[in-house]
mmCIF file of C-alpha atoms in Angstrom:
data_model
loop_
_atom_site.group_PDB
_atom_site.id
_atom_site.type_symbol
_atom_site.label_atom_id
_atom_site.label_comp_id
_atom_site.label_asym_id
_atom_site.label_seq_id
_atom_site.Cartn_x
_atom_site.Cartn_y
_atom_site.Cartn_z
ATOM 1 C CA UNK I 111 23.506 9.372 3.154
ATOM 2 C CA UNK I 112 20.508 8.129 5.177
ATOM 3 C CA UNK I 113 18.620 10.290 3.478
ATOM 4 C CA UNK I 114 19.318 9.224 -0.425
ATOM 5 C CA UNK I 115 18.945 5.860 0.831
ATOM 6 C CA UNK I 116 15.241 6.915 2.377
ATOM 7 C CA UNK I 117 14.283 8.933 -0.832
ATOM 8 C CA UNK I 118 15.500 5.677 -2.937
ATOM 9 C CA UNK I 119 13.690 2.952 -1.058
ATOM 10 C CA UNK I 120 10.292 5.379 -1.497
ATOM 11 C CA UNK I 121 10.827 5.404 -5.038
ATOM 12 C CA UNK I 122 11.512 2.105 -5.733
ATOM 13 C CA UNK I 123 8.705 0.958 -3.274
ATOM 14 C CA UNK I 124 6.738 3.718 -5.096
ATOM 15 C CA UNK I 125 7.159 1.762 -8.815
ATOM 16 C CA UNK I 126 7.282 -1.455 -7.523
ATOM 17 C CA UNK I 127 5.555 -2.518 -5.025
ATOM 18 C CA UNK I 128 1.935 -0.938 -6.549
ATOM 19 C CA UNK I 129 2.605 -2.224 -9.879
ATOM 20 C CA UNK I 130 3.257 -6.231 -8.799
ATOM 21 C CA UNK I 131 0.165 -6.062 -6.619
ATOM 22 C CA UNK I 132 -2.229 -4.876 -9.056
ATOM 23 C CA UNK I 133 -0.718 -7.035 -11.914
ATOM 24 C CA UNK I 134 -1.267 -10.441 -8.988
ATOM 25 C CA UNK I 135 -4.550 -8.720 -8.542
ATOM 26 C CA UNK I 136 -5.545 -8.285 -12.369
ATOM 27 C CA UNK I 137 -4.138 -12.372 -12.715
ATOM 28 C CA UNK I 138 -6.335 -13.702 -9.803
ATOM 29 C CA UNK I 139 -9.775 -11.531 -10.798
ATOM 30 C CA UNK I 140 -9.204 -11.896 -14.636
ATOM 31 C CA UNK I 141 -9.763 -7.764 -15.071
ATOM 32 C CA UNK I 142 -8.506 -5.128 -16.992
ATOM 33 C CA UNK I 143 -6.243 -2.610 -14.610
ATOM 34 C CA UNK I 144 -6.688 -0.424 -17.393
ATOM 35 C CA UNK I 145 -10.291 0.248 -17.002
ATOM 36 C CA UNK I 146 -9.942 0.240 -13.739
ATOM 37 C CA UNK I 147 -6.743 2.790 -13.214
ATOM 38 C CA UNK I 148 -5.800 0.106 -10.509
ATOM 39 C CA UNK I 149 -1.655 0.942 -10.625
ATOM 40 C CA UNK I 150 -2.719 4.658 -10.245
ATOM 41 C CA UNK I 151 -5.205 3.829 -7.165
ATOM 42 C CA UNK I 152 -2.408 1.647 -5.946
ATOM 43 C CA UNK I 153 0.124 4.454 -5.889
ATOM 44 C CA UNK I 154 -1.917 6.628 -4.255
ATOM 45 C CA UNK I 155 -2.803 4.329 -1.629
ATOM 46 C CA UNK I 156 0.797 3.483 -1.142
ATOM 47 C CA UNK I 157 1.735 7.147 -0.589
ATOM 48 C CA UNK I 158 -1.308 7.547 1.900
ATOM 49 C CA UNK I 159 0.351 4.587 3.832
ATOM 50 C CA UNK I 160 3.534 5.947 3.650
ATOM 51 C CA UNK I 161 2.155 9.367 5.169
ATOM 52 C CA UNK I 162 0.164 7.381 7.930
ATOM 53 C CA UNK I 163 2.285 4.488 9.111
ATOM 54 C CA UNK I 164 4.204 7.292 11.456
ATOM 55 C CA UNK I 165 1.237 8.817 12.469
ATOM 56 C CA UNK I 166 -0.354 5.378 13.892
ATOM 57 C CA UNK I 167 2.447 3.716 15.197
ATOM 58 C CA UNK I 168 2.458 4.454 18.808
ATOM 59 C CA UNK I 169 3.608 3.014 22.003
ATOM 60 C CA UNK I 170 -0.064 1.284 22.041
ATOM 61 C CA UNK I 171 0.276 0.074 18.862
ATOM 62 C CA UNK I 172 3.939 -1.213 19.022
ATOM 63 C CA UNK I 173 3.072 -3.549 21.966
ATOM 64 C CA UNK I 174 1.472 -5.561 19.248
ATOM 65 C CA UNK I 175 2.852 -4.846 15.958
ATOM 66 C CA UNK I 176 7.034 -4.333 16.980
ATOM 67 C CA UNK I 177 8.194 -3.944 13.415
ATOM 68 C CA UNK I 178 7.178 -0.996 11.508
ATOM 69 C CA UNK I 179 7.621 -2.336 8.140
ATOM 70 C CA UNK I 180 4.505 -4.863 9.654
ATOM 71 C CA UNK I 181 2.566 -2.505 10.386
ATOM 72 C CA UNK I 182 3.015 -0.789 6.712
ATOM 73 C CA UNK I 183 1.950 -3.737 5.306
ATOM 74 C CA UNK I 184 -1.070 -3.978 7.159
ATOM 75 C CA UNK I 185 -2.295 -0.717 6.118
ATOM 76 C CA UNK I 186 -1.570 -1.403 2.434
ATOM 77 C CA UNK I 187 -3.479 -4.738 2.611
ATOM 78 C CA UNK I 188 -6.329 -2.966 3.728
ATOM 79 C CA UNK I 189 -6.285 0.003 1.173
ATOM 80 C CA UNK I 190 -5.677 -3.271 -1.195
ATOM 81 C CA UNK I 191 -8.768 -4.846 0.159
ATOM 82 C CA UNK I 192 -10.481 -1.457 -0.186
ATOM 83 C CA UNK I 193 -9.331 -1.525 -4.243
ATOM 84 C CA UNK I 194 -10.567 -5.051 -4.807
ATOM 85 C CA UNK I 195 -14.122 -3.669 -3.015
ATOM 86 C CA UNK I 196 -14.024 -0.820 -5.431
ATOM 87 C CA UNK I 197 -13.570 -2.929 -8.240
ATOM 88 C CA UNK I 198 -15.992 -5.724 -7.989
ATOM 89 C CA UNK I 199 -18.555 -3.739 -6.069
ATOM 90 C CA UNK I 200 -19.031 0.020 -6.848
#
């Protein structure tokens, strides 16, 4: 059962979660996610997190950051950050 409930909370976090931030993102910078394949970038940078929020959270890390979920976000932000680089930038 823990594992449906895993697999489920990827998938919804997997359509969700990418597809709100780049639609806030296209609102606030006025661009087309279209051009820009934004959702899919998101996605991808959602699984990436996904596969390295394990990897880096270590005792060292969870003296500062004690929630997991925290430390997800953190990563996402900055592969979100990266995205809004990418856009306006390159």
């Amino acid at each position: 059962m823990e594992r449906a409930k895993k697999i489920t909370l990827f998938i919804t976090g997997l359509l969700v979660i990418p597809a709100v931030v780049a639609f806030l993102t296209a609102f606030i910078l006025k661009i087309d996610i279209f051009e820009h394949a934004l959702v899919e970038c998101l996605c991808f940078d959602y699984v990436l997190t996904y596969i390295l929020t394990p990897l880096l959270y270590r005792p060292k890390i969870k003296k500062y950051i004690s929630n997991k979920y925290v430390l997800f976000a953190l990563i996402f932000f900055i592969f979100w950050l990266w995205e809004l680089f990418r856009i306006t930038f390159i």
